[in-house]
């Protein structure tokens, strides 16, 4: 083989490699989109598909994710409120919001206290079987999400076993129905994109504002502790600083400190109340 032949072979190999790279780039660009004929775009975007196991495209379930889905766990009382004679019972908007806020706070608090910091939690208000009552919890760390899925699949809520799984959804802006957010969705509850049910402003401030205050207090305590340590030159200063960190840690973990005291006794009473009510 001559030098010219070697150059021709090398040129062909480089062209093939370039084509493979371009094809890989193209496949990556369409992955999970409507142009992807192999993978389901709906499952990729919202972690659910109305066709379920009958879907002609693949549902690539993640092996790691920050987000978990609790399937069909929220029961909207408006969808099931019936009297003994089969007539629908009227539920006021205020009663509905109170019921929903109580549910949201209970689940949110349980996730943070048992598994780890929650960045975002959303509840679907859709009526389709694949979305109705779904709760999506996005943790700060993937390890916490994995731990939550393993544990929750061995637990019950409201007398029903919990079905939890890792979800591919990390950006809820892509999963939500934009028309619904503008009050213009014509598909109603059977829309295939998420219709997220909002919590009250008061509860949002309480749940998310408490965390911001806790972080601010932690940073302030650390700065004060470092200042005292530098002033004392070590020794006893470390013990005082450690004590303050321990007390602050109890508050930051969402225990009795943030809720006005009570600590372990308060937590034990709340656990007994939940056991009696059949919830978490």
PDB file of C-alpha atoms in Angstrom:
ATOM      1  CA  UNK A   1       0.000   0.000   0.000  1.00  0.00           C
ATOM      2  CA  UNK A   2       1.397   3.375  -1.016  1.00  0.00           C
ATOM      3  CA  UNK A   3       1.452   6.588   0.957  1.00  0.00           C
ATOM      4  CA  UNK A   4      -1.366   7.875  -1.238  1.00  0.00           C
ATOM      5  CA  UNK A   5      -3.517   4.846  -0.372  1.00  0.00           C
ATOM      6  CA  UNK A   6      -2.886   5.406   3.341  1.00  0.00           C
ATOM      7  CA  UNK A   7      -4.004   8.998   2.992  1.00  0.00           C
ATOM      8  CA  UNK A   8      -7.208   7.917   1.228  1.00  0.00           C
ATOM      9  CA  UNK A   9      -8.035   5.389   3.966  1.00  0.00           C
ATOM     10  CA  UNK A  10      -7.371   7.981   6.654  1.00  0.00           C
ATOM     11  CA  UNK A  11      -9.597  10.478   4.851  1.00  0.00           C
ATOM     12  CA  UNK A  12     -12.453   7.951   4.665  1.00  0.00           C
ATOM     13  CA  UNK A  13     -12.086   7.088   8.365  1.00  0.00           C
ATOM     14  CA  UNK A  14     -12.159  10.762   9.311  1.00  0.00           C
ATOM     15  CA  UNK A  15     -15.314  11.296   7.241  1.00  0.00           C
ATOM     16  CA  UNK A  16     -17.026   8.317   8.913  1.00  0.00           C
ATOM     17  CA  UNK A  17     -16.053   9.592  12.356  1.00  0.00           C
ATOM     18  CA  UNK A  18     -17.371  13.040  11.474  1.00  0.00           C
ATOM     19  CA  UNK A  19     -20.688  11.543  10.321  1.00  0.00           C
ATOM     20  CA  UNK A  20     -21.000   9.488  13.510  1.00  0.00           C
ATOM     21  CA  UNK A  21     -20.323  12.578  15.597  1.00  0.00           C
ATOM     22  CA  UNK A  22     -22.936  14.578  13.679  1.00  0.00           C
ATOM     23  CA  UNK A  23     -25.496  11.770  14.056  1.00  0.00           C
ATOM     24  CA  UNK A  24     -24.809  11.498  17.789  1.00  0.00           C
ATOM     25  CA  UNK A  25     -25.185  15.261  18.102  1.00  0.00           C
ATOM     26  CA  UNK A  26     -28.489  15.157  16.198  1.00  0.00           C
ATOM     27  CA  UNK A  27     -29.886  12.277  18.275  1.00  0.00           C
ATOM     28  CA  UNK A  28     -28.924  14.094  21.465  1.00  0.00           C
ATOM     29  CA  UNK A  29     -30.642  17.271  20.252  1.00  0.00           C
ATOM     30  CA  UNK A  30     -33.964  15.501  19.568  1.00  0.00           C
ATOM     31  CA  UNK A  31     -33.915  13.178  22.603  1.00  0.00           C
ATOM     32  CA  UNK A  32     -37.203  13.448  24.454  1.00  0.00           C
ATOM     33  CA  UNK A  33     -38.729  15.769  21.850  1.00  0.00           C
ATOM     34  CA  UNK A  34     -41.608  15.068  19.475  1.00  0.00           C
ATOM     35  CA  UNK A  35     -39.056  14.359  16.719  1.00  0.00           C
ATOM     36  CA  UNK A  36     -37.696  11.444  18.767  1.00  0.00           C
ATOM     37  CA  UNK A  37     -39.381   8.319  17.349  1.00  0.00           C
ATOM     38  CA  UNK A  38     -37.893   6.029  20.007  1.00  0.00           C
ATOM     39  CA  UNK A  39     -38.293   7.780  23.375  1.00  0.00           C
ATOM     40  CA  UNK A  40     -41.588   9.164  24.724  1.00  0.00           C
ATOM     41  CA  UNK A  41     -41.486  12.960  24.866  1.00  0.00           C
ATOM     42  CA  UNK A  42     -44.375  13.170  27.341  1.00  0.00           C
ATOM     43  CA  UNK A  43     -42.702  10.845  29.835  1.00  0.00           C
ATOM     44  CA  UNK A  44     -39.428  12.726  29.455  1.00  0.00           C
ATOM     45  CA  UNK A  45     -41.113  16.097  30.143  1.00  0.00           C
ATOM     46  CA  UNK A  46     -43.683  15.257  32.823  1.00  0.00           C
ATOM     47  CA  UNK A  47     -42.697  11.818  34.109  1.00  0.00           C
ATOM     48  CA  UNK A  48     -46.074  10.363  33.084  1.00  0.00           C
ATOM     49  CA  UNK A  49     -47.817   9.283  29.898  1.00  0.00           C
ATOM     50  CA  UNK A  50     -51.515   8.639  29.314  1.00  0.00           C
ATOM     51  CA  UNK A  51     -50.689   5.456  27.363  1.00  0.00           C
ATOM     52  CA  UNK A  52     -48.764   3.945  30.274  1.00  0.00           C
ATOM     53  CA  UNK A  53     -47.197   0.561  29.494  1.00  0.00           C
ATOM     54  CA  UNK A  54     -49.061   0.483  26.159  1.00  0.00           C
ATOM     55  CA  UNK A  55     -47.063   3.440  24.813  1.00  0.00           C
ATOM     56  CA  UNK A  56     -45.278   2.674  21.529  1.00  0.00           C
ATOM     57  CA  UNK A  57     -42.231   4.667  22.650  1.00  0.00           C
ATOM     58  CA  UNK A  58     -39.783   3.997  25.461  1.00  0.00           C
ATOM     59  CA  UNK A  59     -40.249   5.372  28.970  1.00  0.00           C
ATOM     60  CA  UNK A  60     -36.682   5.815  30.182  1.00  0.00           C
ATOM     61  CA  UNK A  61     -36.986   5.691  33.950  1.00  0.00           C
ATOM     62  CA  UNK A  62     -34.046   7.439  35.619  1.00  0.00           C
ATOM     63  CA  UNK A  63     -31.652   5.539  37.869  1.00  0.00           C
ATOM     64  CA  UNK A  64     -30.846   8.757  39.738  1.00  0.00           C
ATOM     65  CA  UNK A  65     -32.699  12.065  40.056  1.00  0.00           C
ATOM     66  CA  UNK A  66     -33.393  14.880  42.499  1.00  0.00           C
ATOM     67  CA  UNK A  67     -37.137  14.453  41.920  1.00  0.00           C
ATOM     68  CA  UNK A  68     -39.503  11.745  43.111  1.00  0.00           C
ATOM     69  CA  UNK A  69     -43.143  11.184  42.165  1.00  0.00           C
ATOM     70  CA  UNK A  70     -45.747  10.008  44.674  1.00  0.00           C
ATOM     71  CA  UNK A  71     -48.422   8.611  42.387  1.00  0.00           C
ATOM     72  CA  UNK A  72     -52.134   9.383  42.975  1.00  0.00           C
ATOM     73  CA  UNK A  73     -51.554  10.272  46.628  1.00  0.00           C
ATOM     74  CA  UNK A  74     -53.629  13.476  46.839  1.00  0.00           C
ATOM     75  CA  UNK A  75     -57.387  12.889  46.964  1.00  0.00           C
ATOM     76  CA  UNK A  76     -59.315  16.010  46.011  1.00  0.00           C
ATOM     77  CA  UNK A  77     -62.475  16.013  48.172  1.00  0.00           C
ATOM     78  CA  UNK A  78     -64.416  17.754  45.396  1.00  0.00           C
ATOM     79  CA  UNK A  79     -63.917  14.695  43.201  1.00  0.00           C
ATOM     80  CA  UNK A  80     -65.229  12.242  45.790  1.00  0.00           C
ATOM     81  CA  UNK A  81     -67.637  14.212  47.991  1.00  0.00           C
ATOM     82  CA  UNK A  82     -70.978  12.433  47.749  1.00  0.00           C
ATOM     83  CA  UNK A  83     -73.798  12.005  50.211  1.00  0.00           C
ATOM     84  CA  UNK A  84     -75.359   8.658  51.108  1.00  0.00           C
ATOM     85  CA  UNK A  85     -78.003   9.056  48.389  1.00  0.00           C
ATOM     86  CA  UNK A  86     -75.347   9.602  45.710  1.00  0.00           C
ATOM     87  CA  UNK A  87     -75.740  13.359  45.393  1.00  0.00           C
ATOM     88  CA  UNK A  88     -72.642  15.526  45.233  1.00  0.00           C
ATOM     89  CA  UNK A  89     -71.944  17.491  48.413  1.00  0.00           C
ATOM     90  CA  UNK A  90     -70.962  21.131  48.022  1.00  0.00           C
ATOM     91  CA  UNK A  91     -67.555  22.089  49.422  1.00  0.00           C
ATOM     92  CA  UNK A  92     -66.676  25.745  49.739  1.00  0.00           C
ATOM     93  CA  UNK A  93     -63.502  27.179  48.244  1.00  0.00           C
ATOM     94  CA  UNK A  94     -62.257  28.031  51.736  1.00  0.00           C
ATOM     95  CA  UNK A  95     -62.763  24.463  52.954  1.00  0.00           C
ATOM     96  CA  UNK A  96     -61.000  23.157  49.856  1.00  0.00           C
ATOM     97  CA  UNK A  97     -57.983  25.420  50.390  1.00  0.00           C
ATOM     98  CA  UNK A  98     -57.745  24.514  54.076  1.00  0.00           C
ATOM     99  CA  UNK A  99     -57.893  20.802  53.245  1.00  0.00           C
ATOM    100  CA  UNK A 100     -55.234  21.169  50.559  1.00  0.00           C
ATOM    101  CA  UNK A 101     -52.924  23.327  52.700  1.00  0.00           C
ATOM    102  CA  UNK A 102     -53.077  20.752  55.509  1.00  0.00           C
ATOM    103  CA  UNK A 103     -52.183  17.964  53.078  1.00  0.00           C
ATOM    104  CA  UNK A 104     -49.341  19.965  51.498  1.00  0.00           C
ATOM    105  CA  UNK A 105     -47.823  20.974  54.837  1.00  0.00           C
ATOM    106  CA  UNK A 106     -47.962  17.423  56.179  1.00  0.00           C
ATOM    107  CA  UNK A 107     -46.251  15.888  53.151  1.00  0.00           C
ATOM    108  CA  UNK A 108     -43.688  18.705  52.780  1.00  0.00           C
ATOM    109  CA  UNK A 109     -42.734  18.548  56.463  1.00  0.00           C
ATOM    110  CA  UNK A 110     -42.503  14.752  56.412  1.00  0.00           C
ATOM    111  CA  UNK A 111     -40.185  14.823  53.394  1.00  0.00           C
ATOM    112  CA  UNK A 112     -37.840  17.387  54.944  1.00  0.00           C
ATOM    113  CA  UNK A 113     -37.737  15.873  58.422  1.00  0.00           C
ATOM    114  CA  UNK A 114     -37.171  12.280  57.294  1.00  0.00           C
ATOM    115  CA  UNK A 115     -35.254  12.493  54.024  1.00  0.00           C
ATOM    116  CA  UNK A 116     -33.630  15.873  53.370  1.00  0.00           C
ATOM    117  CA  UNK A 117     -34.024  19.433  52.156  1.00  0.00           C
ATOM    118  CA  UNK A 118     -36.821  19.952  49.648  1.00  0.00           C
ATOM    119  CA  UNK A 119     -36.195  22.509  46.898  1.00  0.00           C
ATOM    120  CA  UNK A 120     -39.658  22.323  45.364  1.00  0.00           C
ATOM    121  CA  UNK A 121     -42.894  20.390  45.780  1.00  0.00           C
ATOM    122  CA  UNK A 122     -45.817  20.373  43.345  1.00  0.00           C
ATOM    123  CA  UNK A 123     -49.233  18.702  43.316  1.00  0.00           C
ATOM    124  CA  UNK A 124     -51.170  17.967  40.121  1.00  0.00           C
ATOM    125  CA  UNK A 125     -54.775  19.133  39.865  1.00  0.00           C
ATOM    126  CA  UNK A 126     -55.361  17.076  36.705  1.00  0.00           C
ATOM    127  CA  UNK A 127     -58.087  14.445  36.341  1.00  0.00           C
ATOM    128  CA  UNK A 128     -56.404  12.026  33.903  1.00  0.00           C
ATOM    129  CA  UNK A 129     -55.476   8.672  35.465  1.00  0.00           C
ATOM    130  CA  UNK A 130     -51.752   9.143  34.815  1.00  0.00           C
ATOM    131  CA  UNK A 131     -51.596  12.533  36.603  1.00  0.00           C
ATOM    132  CA  UNK A 132     -54.485  12.738  39.080  1.00  0.00           C
ATOM    133  CA  UNK A 133     -53.217  13.378  42.599  1.00  0.00           C
ATOM    134  CA  UNK A 134     -49.537  13.036  41.673  1.00  0.00           C
ATOM    135  CA  UNK A 135     -47.110  14.791  44.018  1.00  0.00           C
ATOM    136  CA  UNK A 136     -43.639  15.712  42.761  1.00  0.00           C
ATOM    137  CA  UNK A 137     -40.937  16.391  45.350  1.00  0.00           C
ATOM    138  CA  UNK A 138     -37.602  17.798  44.201  1.00  0.00           C
ATOM    139  CA  UNK A 139     -34.874  17.343  46.809  1.00  0.00           C
ATOM    140  CA  UNK A 140     -31.655  19.284  46.953  1.00  0.00           C
ATOM    141  CA  UNK A 141     -29.592  16.077  46.744  1.00  0.00           C
ATOM    142  CA  UNK A 142     -30.095  12.966  44.608  1.00  0.00           C
ATOM    143  CA  UNK A 143     -29.081  10.750  47.538  1.00  0.00           C
ATOM    144  CA  UNK A 144     -32.032  12.040  49.569  1.00  0.00           C
ATOM    145  CA  UNK A 145     -34.427  11.327  46.698  1.00  0.00           C
ATOM    146  CA  UNK A 146     -33.158   7.763  46.393  1.00  0.00           C
ATOM    147  CA  UNK A 147     -33.476   7.224  50.141  1.00  0.00           C
ATOM    148  CA  UNK A 148     -37.028   8.593  50.087  1.00  0.00           C
ATOM    149  CA  UNK A 149     -38.167   6.282  47.263  1.00  0.00           C
ATOM    150  CA  UNK A 150     -36.823   3.178  48.996  1.00  0.00           C
ATOM    151  CA  UNK A 151     -38.469   4.039  52.309  1.00  0.00           C
ATOM    152  CA  UNK A 152     -41.783   5.409  51.008  1.00  0.00           C
ATOM    153  CA  UNK A 153     -42.550   2.278  48.994  1.00  0.00           C
ATOM    154  CA  UNK A 154     -42.809   0.484  52.336  1.00  0.00           C
ATOM    155  CA  UNK A 155     -45.178   3.047  53.869  1.00  0.00           C
ATOM    156  CA  UNK A 156     -48.877   3.889  53.745  1.00  0.00           C
ATOM    157  CA  UNK A 157     -50.813   7.150  53.565  1.00  0.00           C
ATOM    158  CA  UNK A 158     -54.532   7.554  54.282  1.00  0.00           C
ATOM    159  CA  UNK A 159     -54.992   3.801  54.375  1.00  0.00           C
ATOM    160  CA  UNK A 160     -53.359   3.255  50.955  1.00  0.00           C
ATOM    161  CA  UNK A 161     -49.860   1.969  50.086  1.00  0.00           C
ATOM    162  CA  UNK A 162     -47.571   4.665  48.682  1.00  0.00           C
ATOM    163  CA  UNK A 163     -46.190   4.184  45.172  1.00  0.00           C
ATOM    164  CA  UNK A 164     -43.025   6.289  44.841  1.00  0.00           C
ATOM    165  CA  UNK A 165     -40.542   6.412  41.972  1.00  0.00           C
ATOM    166  CA  UNK A 166     -37.707   8.566  40.688  1.00  0.00           C
ATOM    167  CA  UNK A 167     -38.940  11.077  38.120  1.00  0.00           C
ATOM    168  CA  UNK A 168     -37.107  12.543  35.106  1.00  0.00           C
ATOM    169  CA  UNK A 169     -38.703  15.957  35.789  1.00  0.00           C
ATOM    170  CA  UNK A 170     -36.310  18.570  37.141  1.00  0.00           C
ATOM    171  CA  UNK A 171     -37.582  21.676  35.314  1.00  0.00           C
ATOM    172  CA  UNK A 172     -41.277  22.086  36.070  1.00  0.00           C
ATOM    173  CA  UNK A 173     -41.578  24.995  33.661  1.00  0.00           C
ATOM    174  CA  UNK A 174     -41.337  22.487  30.805  1.00  0.00           C
ATOM    175  CA  UNK A 175     -43.842  20.128  32.443  1.00  0.00           C
ATOM    176  CA  UNK A 176     -46.554  22.707  33.190  1.00  0.00           C
ATOM    177  CA  UNK A 177     -49.402  23.769  30.914  1.00  0.00           C
ATOM    178  CA  UNK A 178     -48.761  27.391  29.957  1.00  0.00           C
ATOM    179  CA  UNK A 179     -52.359  27.891  28.814  1.00  0.00           C
ATOM    180  CA  UNK A 180     -53.605  26.761  32.226  1.00  0.00           C
ATOM    181  CA  UNK A 181     -51.331  29.259  33.968  1.00  0.00           C
ATOM    182  CA  UNK A 182     -52.886  32.006  31.826  1.00  0.00           C
ATOM    183  CA  UNK A 183     -56.405  30.675  32.425  1.00  0.00           C
ATOM    184  CA  UNK A 184     -56.821  29.625  28.797  1.00  0.00           C
ATOM    185  CA  UNK A 185     -56.494  25.802  28.764  1.00  0.00           C
ATOM    186  CA  UNK A 186     -59.403  24.288  26.834  1.00  0.00           C
ATOM    187  CA  UNK A 187     -58.618  20.682  27.795  1.00  0.00           C
ATOM    188  CA  UNK A 188     -59.605  21.128  31.426  1.00  0.00           C
ATOM    189  CA  UNK A 189     -58.540  18.513  33.957  1.00  0.00           C
ATOM    190  CA  UNK A 190     -57.737  15.990  31.232  1.00  0.00           C
ATOM    191  CA  UNK A 191     -54.863  18.031  29.813  1.00  0.00           C
ATOM    192  CA  UNK A 192     -51.679  15.963  29.413  1.00  0.00           C
ATOM    193  CA  UNK A 193     -49.477  18.701  30.887  1.00  0.00           C
ATOM    194  CA  UNK A 194     -49.349  19.481  34.591  1.00  0.00           C
ATOM    195  CA  UNK A 195     -51.995  21.728  36.127  1.00  0.00           C
ATOM    196  CA  UNK A 196     -50.322  22.570  39.435  1.00  0.00           C
ATOM    197  CA  UNK A 197     -52.519  23.308  42.435  1.00  0.00           C
ATOM    198  CA  UNK A 198     -51.292  26.381  44.372  1.00  0.00           C
ATOM    199  CA  UNK A 199     -50.996  26.598  48.134  1.00  0.00           C
ATOM    200  CA  UNK A 200     -51.996  29.696  50.087  1.00  0.00           C
ATOM    201  CA  UNK A 201     -49.539  32.589  50.339  1.00  0.00           C
ATOM    202  CA  UNK A 202     -49.458  32.225  54.114  1.00  0.00           C
ATOM    203  CA  UNK A 203     -48.371  28.588  53.925  1.00  0.00           C
ATOM    204  CA  UNK A 204     -45.778  29.347  51.245  1.00  0.00           C
ATOM    205  CA  UNK A 205     -44.239  32.027  53.462  1.00  0.00           C
ATOM    206  CA  UNK A 206     -44.270  29.655  56.420  1.00  0.00           C
ATOM    207  CA  UNK A 207     -42.671  26.683  54.651  1.00  0.00           C
ATOM    208  CA  UNK A 208     -40.148  28.409  52.405  1.00  0.00           C
ATOM    209  CA  UNK A 209     -39.597  31.567  54.476  1.00  0.00           C
ATOM    210  CA  UNK A 210     -38.754  29.507  57.554  1.00  0.00           C
ATOM    211  CA  UNK A 211     -35.931  27.828  55.662  1.00  0.00           C
ATOM    212  CA  UNK A 212     -34.468  31.141  54.461  1.00  0.00           C
ATOM    213  CA  UNK A 213     -34.553  32.498  58.003  1.00  0.00           C
ATOM    214  CA  UNK A 214     -32.918  29.315  59.271  1.00  0.00           C
ATOM    215  CA  UNK A 215     -30.082  29.615  56.770  1.00  0.00           C
ATOM    216  CA  UNK A 216     -29.598  33.290  57.656  1.00  0.00           C
ATOM    217  CA  UNK A 217     -29.450  32.432  61.368  1.00  0.00           C
ATOM    218  CA  UNK A 218     -26.962  29.625  60.687  1.00  0.00           C
ATOM    219  CA  UNK A 219     -24.636  31.922  58.743  1.00  0.00           C
ATOM    220  CA  UNK A 220     -24.913  34.602  61.444  1.00  0.00           C
ATOM    221  CA  UNK A 221     -24.112  32.075  64.192  1.00  0.00           C
ATOM    222  CA  UNK A 222     -21.110  30.769  62.264  1.00  0.00           C
ATOM    223  CA  UNK A 223     -19.741  34.297  61.796  1.00  0.00           C
ATOM    224  CA  UNK A 224     -20.227  35.093  65.490  1.00  0.00           C
ATOM    225  CA  UNK A 225     -18.636  31.781  66.473  1.00  0.00           C
ATOM    226  CA  UNK A 226     -15.586  32.396  64.282  1.00  0.00           C
ATOM    227  CA  UNK A 227     -15.220  35.914  65.725  1.00  0.00           C
ATOM    228  CA  UNK A 228     -15.301  34.555  69.292  1.00  0.00           C
ATOM    229  CA  UNK A 229     -12.852  31.780  68.425  1.00  0.00           C
ATOM    230  CA  UNK A 230     -10.376  34.284  67.002  1.00  0.00           C
ATOM    231  CA  UNK A 231     -10.780  36.488  70.071  1.00  0.00           C
ATOM    232  CA  UNK A 232     -10.284  33.631  72.547  1.00  0.00           C
ATOM    233  CA  UNK A 233      -7.573  31.873  70.599  1.00  0.00           C
ATOM    234  CA  UNK A 234      -9.224  28.388  70.586  1.00  0.00           C
ATOM    235  CA  UNK A 235      -9.746  26.199  73.659  1.00  0.00           C
ATOM    236  CA  UNK A 236     -13.018  26.966  75.384  1.00  0.00           C
ATOM    237  CA  UNK A 237     -14.180  29.070  72.464  1.00  0.00           C
ATOM    238  CA  UNK A 238     -14.624  25.954  70.350  1.00  0.00           C
ATOM    239  CA  UNK A 239     -16.859  24.390  72.985  1.00  0.00           C
ATOM    240  CA  UNK A 240     -19.137  27.421  73.148  1.00  0.00           C
ATOM    241  CA  UNK A 241     -19.314  27.652  69.368  1.00  0.00           C
ATOM    242  CA  UNK A 242     -20.139  23.949  69.110  1.00  0.00           C
ATOM    243  CA  UNK A 243     -22.952  24.334  71.615  1.00  0.00           C
ATOM    244  CA  UNK A 244     -24.501  27.125  69.584  1.00  0.00           C
ATOM    245  CA  UNK A 245     -24.226  25.073  66.417  1.00  0.00           C
ATOM    246  CA  UNK A 246     -25.999  22.153  68.087  1.00  0.00           C
ATOM    247  CA  UNK A 247     -28.884  24.308  69.263  1.00  0.00           C
ATOM    248  CA  UNK A 248     -29.131  25.985  65.852  1.00  0.00           C
ATOM    249  CA  UNK A 249     -29.036  22.599  64.115  1.00  0.00           C
ATOM    250  CA  UNK A 250     -32.156  21.511  65.979  1.00  0.00           C
ATOM    251  CA  UNK A 251     -34.012  24.544  64.671  1.00  0.00           C
ATOM    252  CA  UNK A 252     -32.716  24.158  61.125  1.00  0.00           C
ATOM    253  CA  UNK A 253     -33.828  20.543  60.962  1.00  0.00           C
ATOM    254  CA  UNK A 254     -37.435  21.704  61.232  1.00  0.00           C
ATOM    255  CA  UNK A 255     -38.015  20.477  64.796  1.00  0.00           C
ATOM    256  CA  UNK A 256     -39.809  22.162  67.653  1.00  0.00           C
ATOM    257  CA  UNK A 257     -37.714  25.331  67.506  1.00  0.00           C
ATOM    258  CA  UNK A 258     -39.299  26.628  64.323  1.00  0.00           C
ATOM    259  CA  UNK A 259     -42.759  25.685  65.467  1.00  0.00           C
ATOM    260  CA  UNK A 260     -42.671  27.475  68.764  1.00  0.00           C
ATOM    261  CA  UNK A 261     -41.012  24.902  71.032  1.00  0.00           C
ATOM    262  CA  UNK A 262     -41.911  21.432  72.215  1.00  0.00           C
ATOM    263  CA  UNK A 263     -38.930  19.578  70.719  1.00  0.00           C
ATOM    264  CA  UNK A 264     -38.989  15.799  71.085  1.00  0.00           C
ATOM    265  CA  UNK A 265     -42.164  15.709  73.171  1.00  0.00           C
ATOM    266  CA  UNK A 266     -43.952  17.661  70.435  1.00  0.00           C
ATOM    267  CA  UNK A 267     -42.662  15.268  67.770  1.00  0.00           C
ATOM    268  CA  UNK A 268     -43.772  12.199  69.738  1.00  0.00           C
ATOM    269  CA  UNK A 269     -47.252  13.660  70.208  1.00  0.00           C
ATOM    270  CA  UNK A 270     -47.504  14.448  66.498  1.00  0.00           C
ATOM    271  CA  UNK A 271     -46.370  10.908  65.560  1.00  0.00           C
ATOM    272  CA  UNK A 272     -49.069   9.413  67.803  1.00  0.00           C
ATOM    273  CA  UNK A 273     -51.674  11.707  66.242  1.00  0.00           C
ATOM    274  CA  UNK A 274     -50.655  10.578  62.748  1.00  0.00           C
ATOM    275  CA  UNK A 275     -50.861   6.905  63.732  1.00  0.00           C
ATOM    276  CA  UNK A 276     -54.372   7.421  65.058  1.00  0.00           C
ATOM    277  CA  UNK A 277     -55.433   9.296  61.914  1.00  0.00           C
ATOM    278  CA  UNK A 278     -54.015   6.643  59.573  1.00  0.00           C
ATOM    279  CA  UNK A 279     -51.810   9.156  57.742  1.00  0.00           C
ATOM    280  CA  UNK A 280     -47.979   9.126  57.638  1.00  0.00           C
TER     281      UNK A 280
END
